[in-house]
């Protein structure tokens, strides 16, 4: 387990950007943390590190899964906040974190499919600008 304390959104993105450099096809990243913790900020950093414009990464919309191409690896970003647990079965997420892709999931507690080899990122709000980010190998 690795722990970081970041003092700004940019620092959080930088942590994610360094992680992105190590990602391989098939990697899955599960992002936990309360509303506004910085999960999407982390995802923007992953995108940047993969060579994808972070501006295209959106905060929650009604699209559950976004696919970004043009970077070093295809990048899938799922935000499951609005979903009931059972509704995640039909998204096909299990197929996304494979082959050419990397999959990042916000609100992974909604998942029914397990990703035992995933990297878990837990983000805690310490105060307005400080976040504690823990990278843990494995999911639960
Ligand atoms: N150290 C920090 N790291 C990341 N974000 C920070 C930090 N300090 C302040 N922030 C702010 O916290 C907010 C994080 O928002 P973000 O959308 O990334 O959260 P989220 O976890 O994806 O929330 P949601 O559950 O609503 O999807 C932003 O407004 C960002 O500017
Ligand atoms: Mg978010």
mmCIF file of C-alpha atoms and ligand atoms in Angstrom:
data_model
loop_
_atom_site.group_PDB
_atom_site.id
_atom_site.type_symbol
_atom_site.label_atom_id
_atom_site.label_comp_id
_atom_site.label_asym_id
_atom_site.label_seq_id
_atom_site.Cartn_x
_atom_site.Cartn_y
_atom_site.Cartn_z
ATOM 1 C CA UNK A 1 0.000 0.000 0.000
ATOM 2 C CA UNK A 2 1.207 3.488 -0.848
ATOM 3 C CA UNK A 3 -0.213 6.636 0.725
ATOM 4 C CA UNK A 4 0.004 10.177 -0.620
ATOM 5 C CA UNK A 5 -1.159 13.454 0.857
ATOM 6 C CA UNK A 6 -2.013 15.968 -1.832
ATOM 7 C CA UNK A 7 -2.662 19.666 -1.292
ATOM 8 C CA UNK A 8 -4.413 20.511 -4.542
ATOM 9 C CA UNK A 9 -6.327 18.990 -7.415
ATOM 10 C CA UNK A 10 -3.195 19.386 -9.559
ATOM 11 C CA UNK A 11 -1.149 17.330 -7.088
ATOM 12 C CA UNK A 12 -3.789 14.603 -7.145
ATOM 13 C CA UNK A 13 -3.648 14.586 -10.929
ATOM 14 C CA UNK A 14 0.128 14.346 -10.788
ATOM 15 C CA UNK A 15 -0.056 11.248 -8.546
ATOM 16 C CA UNK A 16 -2.465 9.693 -11.029
ATOM 17 C CA UNK A 17 -0.280 10.701 -13.961
ATOM 18 C CA UNK A 18 2.705 8.862 -12.520
ATOM 19 C CA UNK A 19 0.542 5.787 -11.957
ATOM 20 C CA UNK A 20 -0.690 5.971 -15.551
ATOM 21 C CA UNK A 21 2.846 5.534 -16.816
ATOM 22 C CA UNK A 22 2.889 2.077 -15.238
ATOM 23 C CA UNK A 23 -0.485 0.880 -16.510
ATOM 24 C CA UNK A 24 -0.733 -2.109 -18.822
ATOM 25 C CA UNK A 25 -3.542 -3.318 -21.060
ATOM 26 C CA UNK A 26 -6.215 -5.007 -18.946
ATOM 27 C CA UNK A 27 -5.556 -3.013 -15.779
ATOM 28 C CA UNK A 28 -8.588 -2.008 -13.694
ATOM 29 C CA UNK A 29 -8.609 0.860 -11.190
ATOM 30 C CA UNK A 30 -11.397 1.105 -8.610
ATOM 31 C CA UNK A 31 -11.824 4.597 -7.120
ATOM 32 C CA UNK A 32 -13.504 4.931 -3.733
ATOM 33 C CA UNK A 33 -14.189 8.057 -1.724
ATOM 34 C CA UNK A 34 -17.110 10.257 -0.809
ATOM 35 C CA UNK A 35 -18.737 12.873 -3.042
ATOM 36 C CA UNK A 36 -16.161 15.470 -4.028
ATOM 37 C CA UNK A 37 -13.223 13.444 -2.767
ATOM 38 C CA UNK A 38 -11.374 13.749 -6.065
ATOM 39 C CA UNK A 39 -12.112 10.536 -7.931
ATOM 40 C CA UNK A 40 -12.791 12.318 -11.205
ATOM 41 C CA UNK A 41 -9.748 14.536 -10.667
ATOM 42 C CA UNK A 42 -7.699 11.350 -10.320
ATOM 43 C CA UNK A 43 -9.253 10.004 -13.522
ATOM 44 C CA UNK A 44 -8.254 13.217 -15.330
ATOM 45 C CA UNK A 45 -4.700 12.639 -14.172
ATOM 46 C CA UNK A 46 -4.806 9.084 -15.462
ATOM 47 C CA UNK A 47 -6.032 10.382 -18.817
ATOM 48 C CA UNK A 48 -3.236 12.937 -19.015
ATOM 49 C CA UNK A 49 -0.678 10.275 -18.193
ATOM 50 C CA UNK A 50 -2.059 8.074 -20.943
ATOM 51 C CA UNK A 51 -1.784 10.916 -23.444
ATOM 52 C CA UNK A 52 -5.497 11.765 -23.523
ATOM 53 C CA UNK A 53 -6.786 15.342 -23.182
ATOM 54 C CA UNK A 54 -8.070 15.535 -19.565
ATOM 55 C CA UNK A 55 -10.618 18.170 -20.605
ATOM 56 C CA UNK A 56 -12.674 15.484 -22.310
ATOM 57 C CA UNK A 57 -13.041 13.568 -19.034
ATOM 58 C CA UNK A 58 -16.349 14.662 -17.598
ATOM 59 C CA UNK A 59 -17.708 14.671 -14.104
ATOM 60 C CA UNK A 60 -20.900 12.706 -13.624
ATOM 61 C CA UNK A 61 -23.259 12.868 -16.538
ATOM 62 C CA UNK A 62 -25.973 10.489 -17.500
ATOM 63 C CA UNK A 63 -23.514 8.517 -19.553
ATOM 64 C CA UNK A 64 -22.281 5.718 -17.348
ATOM 65 C CA UNK A 65 -19.240 4.674 -19.315
ATOM 66 C CA UNK A 66 -17.001 6.845 -21.439
ATOM 67 C CA UNK A 67 -14.392 5.535 -23.835
ATOM 68 C CA UNK A 68 -11.373 7.648 -24.745
ATOM 69 C CA UNK A 69 -9.063 6.698 -27.601
ATOM 70 C CA UNK A 70 -5.968 8.303 -28.990
ATOM 71 C CA UNK A 71 -3.757 7.737 -25.955
ATOM 72 C CA UNK A 72 -1.175 5.062 -25.247
ATOM 73 C CA UNK A 73 -4.019 2.723 -24.208
ATOM 74 C CA UNK A 74 -7.777 2.896 -24.719
ATOM 75 C CA UNK A 75 -9.226 4.353 -21.545
ATOM 76 C CA UNK A 76 -12.662 3.470 -20.171
ATOM 77 C CA UNK A 77 -14.165 5.558 -17.374
ATOM 78 C CA UNK A 78 -17.290 4.358 -15.586
ATOM 79 C CA UNK A 79 -19.175 6.429 -13.013
ATOM 80 C CA UNK A 80 -21.715 4.197 -11.294
ATOM 81 C CA UNK A 81 -23.007 6.686 -8.723
ATOM 82 C CA UNK A 82 -26.555 6.707 -10.038
ATOM 83 C CA UNK A 83 -26.829 2.973 -10.374
ATOM 84 C CA UNK A 84 -28.478 0.436 -8.217
ATOM 85 C CA UNK A 85 -26.140 -2.406 -7.579
ATOM 86 C CA UNK A 86 -27.939 -4.930 -9.753
ATOM 87 C CA UNK A 87 -28.008 -2.572 -12.738
ATOM 88 C CA UNK A 88 -24.258 -2.807 -13.316
ATOM 89 C CA UNK A 89 -24.566 -6.341 -14.668
ATOM 90 C CA UNK A 90 -25.450 -5.195 -18.157
ATOM 91 C CA UNK A 91 -22.770 -2.602 -18.741
ATOM 92 C CA UNK A 92 -20.236 -5.074 -20.075
ATOM 93 C CA UNK A 93 -17.549 -3.691 -17.780
ATOM 94 C CA UNK A 94 -15.875 -7.055 -17.471
ATOM 95 C CA UNK A 95 -14.974 -6.891 -21.146
ATOM 96 C CA UNK A 96 -13.643 -3.362 -20.973
ATOM 97 C CA UNK A 97 -10.702 -3.859 -18.713
ATOM 98 C CA UNK A 98 -9.209 -6.262 -21.204
ATOM 99 C CA UNK A 99 -7.079 -6.374 -24.318
ATOM 100 C CA UNK A 100 -6.117 -2.862 -25.317
ATOM 101 C CA UNK A 101 -7.890 -1.073 -22.507
ATOM 102 C CA UNK A 102 -7.579 0.324 -19.019
ATOM 103 C CA UNK A 103 -10.767 0.683 -16.960
ATOM 104 C CA UNK A 104 -11.301 3.190 -14.142
ATOM 105 C CA UNK A 105 -14.481 2.855 -12.031
ATOM 106 C CA UNK A 106 -15.959 5.468 -9.686
ATOM 107 C CA UNK A 107 -18.333 4.080 -7.008
ATOM 108 C CA UNK A 108 -17.172 0.452 -7.443
ATOM 109 C CA UNK A 109 -19.360 -0.623 -4.509
ATOM 110 C CA UNK A 110 -22.153 -0.753 -7.122
ATOM 111 C CA UNK A 111 -20.326 -3.466 -9.051
ATOM 112 C CA UNK A 112 -21.589 -7.002 -9.018
ATOM 113 C CA UNK A 113 -18.707 -8.312 -11.103
ATOM 114 C CA UNK A 114 -15.492 -8.692 -9.119
ATOM 115 C CA UNK A 115 -12.112 -7.528 -10.344
ATOM 116 C CA UNK A 116 -9.755 -9.358 -7.984
ATOM 117 C CA UNK A 117 -6.639 -8.055 -9.715
ATOM 118 C CA UNK A 118 -7.754 -4.434 -9.658
ATOM 119 C CA UNK A 119 -5.826 -1.605 -8.081
ATOM 120 C CA UNK A 120 -7.958 0.159 -5.476
ATOM 121 C CA UNK A 121 -7.574 3.905 -4.964
ATOM 122 C CA UNK A 122 -9.143 5.225 -1.740
ATOM 123 C CA UNK A 123 -9.398 8.997 -1.465
ATOM 124 C CA UNK A 124 -10.230 10.601 1.886
ATOM 125 C CA UNK A 125 -11.047 14.262 2.406
ATOM 126 C CA UNK A 126 -8.741 15.646 5.101
ATOM 127 C CA UNK A 127 -9.799 19.271 4.653
ATOM 128 C CA UNK A 128 -10.801 21.672 1.849
ATOM 129 C CA UNK A 129 -7.589 21.211 -0.088
ATOM 130 C CA UNK A 130 -5.938 18.126 1.375
ATOM 131 C CA UNK A 131 -6.660 14.577 0.312
ATOM 132 C CA UNK A 132 -5.229 11.282 1.546
ATOM 133 C CA UNK A 133 -4.828 8.893 -1.365
ATOM 134 C CA UNK A 134 -4.150 5.235 -0.728
ATOM 135 C CA UNK A 135 -3.200 2.866 -3.520
ATOM 136 C CA UNK A 136 -3.941 -0.721 -2.582
ATOM 137 C CA UNK A 137 -3.309 -3.760 -4.752
ATOM 138 C CA UNK A 138 -6.441 -5.863 -5.092
ATOM 139 C CA UNK A 139 -10.130 -5.122 -4.602
ATOM 140 C CA UNK A 140 -11.476 -5.598 -1.081
HETATM 141 N N1 LIG B 1 -6.049 17.679 -3.012
HETATM 142 C C1 LIG B 1 -7.112 17.635 -3.845
HETATM 143 N N2 LIG B 1 -7.219 16.633 -4.748
HETATM 144 C C2 LIG B 1 -8.304 16.554 -5.561
HETATM 145 N N3 LIG B 1 -9.332 17.417 -5.566
HETATM 146 C C3 LIG B 1 -9.275 18.437 -4.686
HETATM 147 C C4 LIG B 1 -8.174 18.593 -3.799
HETATM 148 N N4 LIG B 1 -8.390 19.689 -3.041
HETATM 149 C C5 LIG B 1 -9.564 20.196 -3.437
HETATM 150 N N5 LIG B 1 -10.103 19.464 -4.417
HETATM 151 C C6 LIG B 1 -11.414 19.735 -5.055
HETATM 152 O O1 LIG B 1 -12.283 18.661 -4.743
HETATM 153 C C7 LIG B 1 -13.176 18.442 -5.831
HETATM 154 C C8 LIG B 1 -13.041 17.021 -6.321
HETATM 155 O O2 LIG B 1 -14.041 16.812 -7.294
HETATM 156 P P1 LIG B 1 -14.197 15.469 -8.108
HETATM 157 O O3 LIG B 1 -15.293 15.703 -9.081
HETATM 158 O O4 LIG B 1 -12.888 15.020 -8.630
HETATM 159 O O5 LIG B 1 -14.677 14.486 -6.953
HETATM 160 P P2 LIG B 1 -15.345 13.049 -7.109
HETATM 161 O O6 LIG B 1 -14.764 12.190 -6.039
HETATM 162 O O7 LIG B 1 -15.224 12.572 -8.518
HETATM 163 O O8 LIG B 1 -16.859 13.353 -6.758
HETATM 164 P P3 LIG B 1 -18.191 12.565 -7.207
HETATM 165 O O9 LIG B 1 -18.416 11.500 -6.182
HETATM 166 O O10 LIG B 1 -19.249 13.617 -7.140
HETATM 167 O O11 LIG B 1 -17.982 12.014 -8.583
HETATM 168 C C9 LIG B 1 -12.795 19.457 -6.912
HETATM 169 O O12 LIG B 1 -13.623 20.574 -6.774
HETATM 170 C C10 LIG B 1 -11.360 19.788 -6.559
HETATM 171 O O13 LIG B 1 -10.962 21.069 -6.989
HETATM 172 MG MG1 LIG B 2 -16.611 11.956 -9.910
#
